[in-house]
Amino acid sequence: MASALHQELFDPDAYLTDAFSFCEARRSRESRVASWYEWALGKFHQFYSTLNSDSAVRKRLHILEFGGGPVIYPLISAAPYVETIVFSEFVGRNRDVVASWRNRKATPSIANIFRSLIQYAVQSVEGRDEEEVQRREQELLDKIISVVPCDIRQDPPVDASVRTGMYDVLSTHLCLVTACESVEMYAEALQKLSAYVRPGGYILTLEVLEQTFYTVGDARFPCVALTKEIVRKSLIGAGFTEELCFHSLPVEPSEAFDAKEFVMFSARKCH
């Protein structure tokens, strides 16, 4: 099972080393790693800054990050607009990475990777200064109020301390595509997660299309092959029927993964 493989073999150090070569590769316009991280960070900023223009939700958001892995990059642009973030993750080693950073006990290498990503998102994507970089890092440290277990196979799928029906944004990225073993399970997963979103709240999800595997270090993990239409129908089936929109970035398959496209979906849960 995919979940057992992740618990046994997923190496957060290898993931950060491989994936976050972005911190250096961003200087090269030919880098595929840099291009998709730049694209994703830009879309996260666009989503949260647009959402903040609604005076009814401004500065009052509560976010649930589901299956966040050993990273915080999807939350960087959210931090100025939220009151609280609950961070959930399946693999214990990944939770340890984020919890140690939140508790100011991260290793120097991880602290540097996180700071470099915050710096890039704030300065290059948002056009802010170094003072804002420092402020943003502190905001994230303060607003991630807990790091808890999650498991999409369970009911409830998030630690029992996390209440349903209270979150303004459910944020889940590059998670369900590998946690789910079938299209049917993917649709059921979104239905489970919908329970955590208040009526009128949002889902924001970054997925990969037509991917059957990805690698971290020497480990290879299976994925369920998704299409835009599968994701769209699954979101609607989970009650996210309003303001449905998506942005896409084509990619070329490689030895590390065989995805053909990154897609960012957002949608609002019906009232």
Coordinates of N, CA and C in Angstrom, one line a residue, residues 79-251:
A79 N 0.3 33.6 5.3 CA 0.5 34.1 6.6 C 0.0 35.4 7.0
P80 N 0.1 36.5 6.1 CA -0.4 37.8 6.5 C -1.9 37.8 6.7
Y81 N -2.6 36.9 6.2 CA -4.1 37.0 6.2 C -4.8 36.0 7.1
V82 N -4.0 35.3 7.9 CA -4.6 34.2 8.7 C -4.5 34.5 10.2
E83 N -5.3 33.9 11.0 CA -5.2 33.9 12.5 C -4.5 32.6 12.9
T84 N -4.9 31.5 12.3 CA -4.3 30.2 12.7 C -4.1 29.3 11.6
I85 N -3.1 28.4 11.7 CA -2.9 27.3 10.7 C -2.7 26.0 11.5
V86 N -3.5 25.0 11.2 CA -3.2 23.7 11.7 C -2.5 22.9 10.6
F87 N -1.4 22.3 10.9 CA -0.6 21.6 9.9 C -0.7 20.1 10.2
S88 N -1.2 19.4 9.2 CA -1.3 17.9 9.4 C -0.5 17.2 8.4
E89 N 0.0 16.0 8.8 CA 0.9 15.2 7.9 C 0.9 13.8 8.4
F90 N 0.9 12.9 7.4 CA 0.9 11.4 7.7 C 2.2 10.9 8.2
V91 N 3.3 11.2 7.6 CA 4.6 10.6 7.9 C 5.2 11.3 9.1
G92 N 5.5 10.5 10.1 CA 6.0 11.1 11.4 C 7.3 11.8 11.2
R93 N 8.2 11.4 10.4 CA 9.4 12.1 10.1 C 9.2 13.5 9.5
N94 N 8.2 13.5 8.7 CA 7.9 14.8 8.1 C 7.3 15.8 9.1
R95 N 6.4 15.3 10.0 CA 5.9 16.1 11.1 C 7.0 16.6 11.9
D96 N 8.0 15.8 12.2 CA 9.1 16.2 13.0 C 9.9 17.4 12.4
V97 N 10.1 17.4 11.1 CA 10.8 18.5 10.4 C 10.1 19.8 10.7
V98 N 8.7 19.8 10.4 CA 8.0 21.0 10.6 C 7.9 21.4 12.0
A99 N 7.6 20.5 12.9 CA 7.5 20.8 14.3 C 8.8 21.3 14.9
S100 N 10.0 20.8 14.4 CA 11.2 21.3 14.9 C 11.5 22.7 14.4
W101 N 11.1 23.0 13.2 CA 11.2 24.4 12.7 C 10.3 25.3 13.5
R102 N 9.1 24.9 13.7 CA 8.1 25.7 14.4 C 8.6 26.0 15.9
N103 N 9.3 25.0 16.5 CA 9.8 25.2 17.8 C 11.2 25.8 17.9
R104 N 11.7 26.3 16.7 CA 13.0 27.0 16.6 C 14.1 26.0 16.9
K105 N 13.9 24.7 16.6 CA 15.0 23.7 16.8 C 15.4 23.0 15.6
A106 N 15.1 23.6 14.4 CA 15.5 22.9 13.1 C 17.0 22.9 13.0
T107 N 17.4 21.9 12.2 CA 18.9 21.9 11.9 C 19.2 23.1 11.0
P108 N 20.4 23.5 11.0 CA 20.8 24.7 10.2 C 20.5 24.6 8.7
S109 N 20.6 23.4 8.2 CA 20.3 23.2 6.7 C 18.8 23.4 6.4
I110 N 18.0 22.8 7.3 CA 16.5 22.9 7.1 C 16.1 24.4 7.3
A111 N 16.6 25.0 8.4 CA 16.3 26.4 8.6 C 16.7 27.3 7.5
N112 N 17.8 27.0 6.8 CA 18.3 27.7 5.7 C 17.4 27.5 4.5
I113 N 16.9 26.3 4.2 CA 16.0 26.0 3.1 C 14.7 26.7 3.3
F114 N 14.1 26.6 4.5 CA 12.9 27.3 4.8 C 13.0 28.8 4.6
R115 N 14.1 29.4 5.1 CA 14.3 30.8 5.1 C 14.5 31.3 3.6
S116 N 15.2 30.4 2.8 CA 15.4 30.8 1.4 C 14.1 30.8 0.6
L117 N 13.2 29.9 0.9 CA 11.9 29.8 0.2 C 11.1 31.0 0.7
I118 N 11.1 31.3 1.9 CA 10.3 32.5 2.4 C 10.9 33.8 1.7
Q119 N 12.2 33.9 1.7 CA 12.8 35.0 1.1 C 12.4 35.2 -0.4
Y120 N 12.5 34.0 -1.1 CA 12.1 34.1 -2.5 C 10.7 34.5 -2.7
A121 N 9.8 33.9 -2.0 CA 8.3 34.2 -2.1 C 8.0 35.6 -1.8
V122 N 8.6 36.1 -0.7 CA 8.3 37.5 -0.3 C 9.0 38.5 -1.2
Q123 N 10.3 38.3 -1.6 CA 11.0 39.3 -2.3 C 10.7 39.2 -3.8
S124 N 10.9 38.0 -4.4 CA 10.8 37.9 -5.8 C 9.4 37.8 -6.3
V125 N 8.5 37.1 -5.6 CA 7.1 36.9 -6.0 C 6.2 38.1 -5.6
E126 N 6.4 38.5 -4.3 CA 5.5 39.6 -3.8 C 6.1 40.9 -4.0
G127 N 7.4 41.0 -4.2 CA 8.1 42.3 -4.4 C 8.2 43.1 -3.1
R128 N 8.5 42.4 -2.0 CA 8.6 43.1 -0.7 C 10.1 43.1 -0.3
D129 N 10.4 43.7 0.8 CA 11.8 43.9 1.2 C 12.3 42.9 2.3
E130 N 13.5 43.0 2.7 CA 14.1 42.0 3.7 C 13.4 42.1 5.0
E131 N 13.0 43.3 5.4 CA 12.2 43.4 6.6 C 11.0 42.6 6.6
E132 N 10.3 42.5 5.5 CA 9.1 41.7 5.4 C 9.4 40.2 5.4
V133 N 10.6 39.9 4.9 CA 11.0 38.5 5.0 C 11.1 38.0 6.5
Q134 N 11.7 38.8 7.3 CA 11.8 38.5 8.7 C 10.5 38.5 9.4
R135 N 9.6 39.4 9.0 CA 8.3 39.5 9.6 C 7.5 38.3 9.2
R136 N 7.6 37.8 7.9 CA 6.8 36.7 7.4 C 7.2 35.4 8.1
E137 N 8.5 35.2 8.3 CA 9.0 34.0 8.9 C 8.4 34.0 10.3
Q138 N 8.4 35.1 11.0 CA 7.9 35.1 12.4 C 6.4 34.8 12.4
E139 N 5.7 35.4 11.4 CA 4.3 35.1 11.3 C 4.0 33.7 11.2
L140 N 4.7 33.0 10.3 CA 4.5 31.6 10.1 C 4.8 30.8 11.4
L141 N 5.9 31.1 12.0 CA 6.2 30.4 13.3 C 5.1 30.6 14.3
D142 N 4.6 31.8 14.4 CA 3.5 32.1 15.4 C 2.2 31.5 15.0
K143 N 1.8 31.5 13.7 CA 0.5 31.1 13.3 C 0.3 29.6 13.1
I144 N 1.3 28.9 12.9 CA 1.2 27.4 12.9 C 1.0 27.0 14.3
I145 N -0.2 26.8 14.7 CA -0.5 26.5 16.2 C -0.3 25.1 16.6
S146 N -0.4 24.2 15.6 CA -0.2 22.8 15.9 C 0.3 22.0 14.7
V147 N 1.0 20.9 15.0 CA 1.4 19.9 13.9 C 0.9 18.6 14.4
V148 N -0.1 18.0 13.6 CA -0.8 16.9 14.0 C -0.8 15.8 13.0
P149 N -1.1 14.5 13.4 CA -1.2 13.4 12.4 C -2.4 13.5 11.5
C150 N -2.3 12.9 10.4 CA -3.5 12.7 9.5 C -3.3 11.4 8.7
D151 N -4.4 10.9 8.3 CA -4.4 9.6 7.5 C -5.7 9.6 6.7
I152 N -5.7 9.7 5.4 CA -6.9 9.8 4.6 C -7.7 8.5 4.6
R153 N -7.1 7.4 5.0 CA -7.8 6.1 5.1 C -8.7 6.0 6.3
Q154 N -8.4 6.9 7.3 CA -9.1 6.8 8.6 C -10.3 7.8 8.6
D155 N -11.2 7.5 9.5 CA -12.4 8.4 9.7 C -12.5 8.7 11.2
P156 N -12.2 9.9 11.6 CA -11.9 11.1 10.8 C -10.4 11.0 10.3
P157 N -10.1 11.7 9.2 CA -8.8 11.6 8.6 C -7.7 12.5 9.2
V158 N -8.2 13.4 10.1 CA -7.2 14.2 10.8 C -7.4 14.0 12.3
D159 N -6.3 14.2 13.1 CA -6.3 14.0 14.5 C -7.6 14.5 15.2
A160 N -8.0 13.8 16.2 CA -9.3 14.1 16.8 C -9.4 15.5 17.4
S161 N -8.3 16.1 17.7 CA -8.3 17.5 18.2 C -8.7 18.5 17.2
V162 N -8.7 18.2 16.0 CA -9.1 19.1 14.9 C -10.6 19.0 14.6
R163 N -11.3 20.1 14.8 CA -12.7 20.1 14.7 C -13.1 20.3 13.2
T164 N -14.3 19.7 12.9 CA -14.8 19.9 11.5 C -15.6 21.2 11.4
G165 N -15.8 21.6 10.2 CA -16.7 22.7 9.9 C -16.3 24.1 10.3
M166 N -15.0 24.3 10.5 CA -14.5 25.6 11.0 C -13.5 26.3 10.2
Y167 N -13.0 25.6 9.1 CA -11.8 26.2 8.4 C -12.3 26.9 7.2
D168 N -11.6 28.1 7.0 CA -11.9 28.9 5.8 C -11.2 28.4 4.6
V169 N -10.1 27.8 4.7 CA -9.3 27.2 3.6 C -8.8 25.8 4.0
L170 N -9.1 24.9 3.1 CA -8.4 23.6 3.2 C -7.3 23.6 2.1
S171 N -6.1 23.5 2.6 CA -4.9 23.5 1.7 C -4.3 22.1 1.6
T172 N -4.2 21.6 0.4 CA -3.6 20.2 0.3 C -3.0 20.1 -1.1
H173 N -1.7 19.7 -1.1 CA -0.9 19.9 -2.3 C 0.0 18.6 -2.5
L174 N -0.1 18.0 -3.7 CA 0.7 16.9 -4.0 C 0.7 15.8 -3.0
C175 N -0.5 15.6 -2.4 CA -0.7 14.7 -1.4 C -1.7 13.6 -1.8
L176 N -2.9 13.9 -2.1 CA -4.0 12.9 -2.4 C -3.6 12.1 -3.6
V177 N -2.9 12.6 -4.6 CA -2.5 11.9 -5.8 C -1.6 10.7 -5.4
T178 N -0.9 10.7 -4.3 CA -0.1 9.6 -3.9 C -0.7 8.9 -2.7
A179 N -1.5 9.5 -2.0 CA -2.1 8.8 -0.8 C -3.3 7.9 -1.3
C180 N -3.9 8.3 -2.4 CA -5.1 7.5 -2.9 C -4.6 6.4 -3.9
E181 N -5.3 5.3 -3.9 CA -4.9 4.2 -4.7 C -5.9 4.0 -5.9
S182 N -6.9 4.9 -6.0 CA -7.8 4.8 -7.1 C -8.5 6.1 -7.3
V183 N -9.1 6.3 -8.5 CA -9.9 7.6 -8.7 C -11.1 7.6 -7.7
E184 N -11.7 6.5 -7.4 CA -12.8 6.4 -6.5 C -12.4 6.9 -5.1
M185 N -11.2 6.4 -4.7 CA -10.7 6.8 -3.3 C -10.3 8.3 -3.3
Y186 N -9.8 8.8 -4.4 CA -9.6 10.3 -4.5 C -10.8 11.1 -4.3
A187 N -11.9 10.7 -4.9 CA -13.2 11.4 -4.8 C -13.7 11.3 -3.3
E188 N -13.6 10.1 -2.7 CA -14.0 9.9 -1.4 C -13.1 10.7 -0.4
A189 N -11.8 10.9 -0.7 CA -11.0 11.6 0.1 C -11.4 13.1 0.2
L190 N -11.7 13.7 -1.0 CA -12.2 15.0 -1.0 C -13.5 15.2 -0.2
Q191 N -14.4 14.2 -0.3 CA -15.6 14.3 0.5 C -15.3 14.3 2.0
K192 N -14.4 13.5 2.4 CA -14.0 13.5 3.8 C -13.4 14.8 4.2
L193 N -12.6 15.4 3.4 CA -11.9 16.6 3.8 C -12.9 17.8 3.7
S194 N -13.9 17.7 2.9 CA -14.9 18.8 2.8 C -15.5 19.1 4.1
A195 N -15.6 18.1 5.0 CA -16.3 18.2 6.3 C -15.6 19.2 7.1
Y196 N -14.3 19.5 6.9 CA -13.5 20.4 7.7 C -13.7 21.9 7.3
V197 N -14.3 22.1 6.1 CA -14.5 23.4 5.6 C -15.8 24.0 5.9
R198 N -15.9 25.2 6.4 CA -17.1 25.9 6.7 C -17.9 26.1 5.4
P199 N -19.2 26.2 5.4 CA -20.0 26.7 4.2 C -19.4 28.0 3.7
G200 N -19.1 28.1 2.4 CA -18.6 29.3 1.9 C -17.1 29.4 2.0
G201 N -16.4 28.4 2.6 CA -15.0 28.3 2.6 C -14.4 27.7 1.3
Y202 N -13.1 27.6 1.3 CA -12.4 27.3 0.0 C -11.5 26.0 0.2
I203 N -11.3 25.4 -1.0 CA -10.2 24.4 -1.1 C -9.2 25.0 -2.1
L204 N -7.9 24.8 -1.7 CA -6.9 25.1 -2.6 C -6.0 23.9 -2.8
T205 N -5.8 23.4 -4.0 CA -5.1 22.1 -4.1 C -4.2 22.2 -5.4
L206 N -2.9 21.8 -5.2 CA -2.0 21.6 -6.3 C -1.9 20.1 -6.6
E207 N -2.2 19.7 -7.8 CA -2.1 18.3 -8.2 C -1.2 18.2 -9.4
V208 N -0.9 16.9 -9.7 CA -0.2 16.6 -10.9 C -1.1 15.7 -11.7
L209 N -1.0 15.8 -13.1 CA -2.0 15.1 -13.9 C -1.2 14.0 -14.7
E210 N -1.9 12.8 -14.8 CA -1.4 11.7 -15.5 C -0.1 11.1 -15.0
Q211 N 0.1 11.3 -13.7 CA 1.3 10.8 -13.0 C 1.1 9.5 -12.4
T212 N 2.0 8.5 -12.6 CA 1.8 7.2 -12.1 C 2.9 6.9 -11.0
F213 N 3.9 7.7 -10.9 CA 5.0 7.5 -9.9 C 5.8 8.8 -9.7
Y214 N 6.4 8.8 -8.6 CA 7.5 9.8 -8.3 C 8.5 9.2 -7.4
T215 N 9.7 9.8 -7.4 CA 10.8 9.3 -6.6 C 11.3 10.3 -5.6
V216 N 11.7 9.8 -4.5 CA 12.4 10.6 -3.5 C 13.7 9.8 -3.1
G217 N 14.9 10.4 -3.4 CA 16.1 9.6 -3.3 C 16.0 8.3 -4.1
D218 N 16.2 7.2 -3.5 CA 16.2 5.9 -4.2 C 14.8 5.2 -4.1
A219 N 13.8 5.8 -3.4 CA 12.5 5.3 -3.2 C 11.6 5.7 -4.3
R220 N 10.7 4.8 -4.7 CA 9.8 5.1 -5.8 C 8.4 4.9 -5.2
F221 N 7.5 5.9 -5.4 CA 6.1 5.8 -4.9 C 5.1 5.9 -6.0
P222 N 4.0 5.0 -5.9 CA 3.0 5.0 -6.9 C 2.0 6.2 -6.7
C223 N 1.3 6.6 -7.8 CA 0.3 7.6 -7.8 C -0.9 7.2 -8.5
V224 N -2.0 7.8 -8.3 CA -3.2 7.6 -9.1 C -3.2 8.6 -10.2
A225 N -3.4 8.1 -11.4 CA -3.4 9.0 -12.6 C -4.7 9.8 -12.7
L226 N -4.5 11.1 -12.5 CA -5.6 12.1 -12.5 C -5.7 12.8 -13.8
T227 N -6.9 13.3 -14.1 CA -7.1 14.3 -15.2 C -7.8 15.5 -14.7
K228 N -7.8 16.6 -15.4 CA -8.5 17.8 -15.0 C -10.0 17.4 -14.7
E229 N -10.6 16.6 -15.6 CA -12.0 16.3 -15.4 C -12.3 15.5 -14.2
I230 N -11.4 14.5 -13.9 CA -11.5 13.8 -12.6 C -11.5 14.7 -11.4
V231 N -10.5 15.6 -11.4 CA -10.4 16.5 -10.3 C -11.6 17.4 -10.2
R232 N -12.0 17.9 -11.3 CA -13.2 18.8 -11.3 C -14.4 18.1 -10.8
K233 N -14.7 16.9 -11.3 CA -15.9 16.2 -10.9 C -15.8 15.8 -9.4
S234 N -14.6 15.5 -8.9 CA -14.4 15.1 -7.5 C -14.6 16.3 -6.6
L235 N -14.2 17.5 -7.0 CA -14.4 18.7 -6.2 C -15.9 19.0 -6.2
I236 N -16.6 18.9 -7.3 CA -18.0 19.2 -7.3 C -18.8 18.2 -6.4
G237 N -18.4 16.9 -6.5 CA -19.0 15.9 -5.7 C -18.8 16.1 -4.2
A238 N -17.7 16.8 -3.9 CA -17.4 17.0 -2.5 C -18.1 18.3 -2.0
G239 N -18.9 19.0 -2.8 CA -19.6 20.2 -2.4 C -18.9 21.5 -2.8
F240 N -17.7 21.4 -3.5 CA -17.0 22.6 -3.9 C -17.5 23.0 -5.3
T241 N -18.6 23.7 -5.4 CA -19.3 23.9 -6.6 C -19.2 25.4 -7.1
E242 N -18.7 26.3 -6.3 CA -18.7 27.7 -6.6 C -17.3 28.2 -6.9
E243 N -17.2 29.1 -7.8 CA -15.9 29.8 -8.1 C -14.8 28.8 -8.4
L244 N -15.2 27.8 -9.1 CA -14.2 26.7 -9.5 C -13.3 27.3 -10.6
C245 N -12.0 27.3 -10.3 CA -11.1 27.7 -11.4 C -9.8 26.9 -11.2
F246 N -9.0 27.0 -12.3 CA -7.7 26.2 -12.3 C -6.7 27.0 -13.2
H247 N -5.4 26.7 -12.8 CA -4.3 27.2 -13.6 C -3.4 26.0 -13.8
S248 N -2.8 25.9 -15.0 CA -2.0 24.8 -15.3 C -0.6 25.1 -15.8
L249 N 0.4 24.2 -15.6 CA 1.7 24.4 -16.1 C 2.2 23.0 -16.7
P250 N 2.3 22.9 -18.0 CA 2.8 21.7 -18.6 C 4.3 21.4 -18.2
V251 N 4.6 20.1 -18.0 CA 6.0 19.7 -17.7 C 6.3 18.5 -18.5

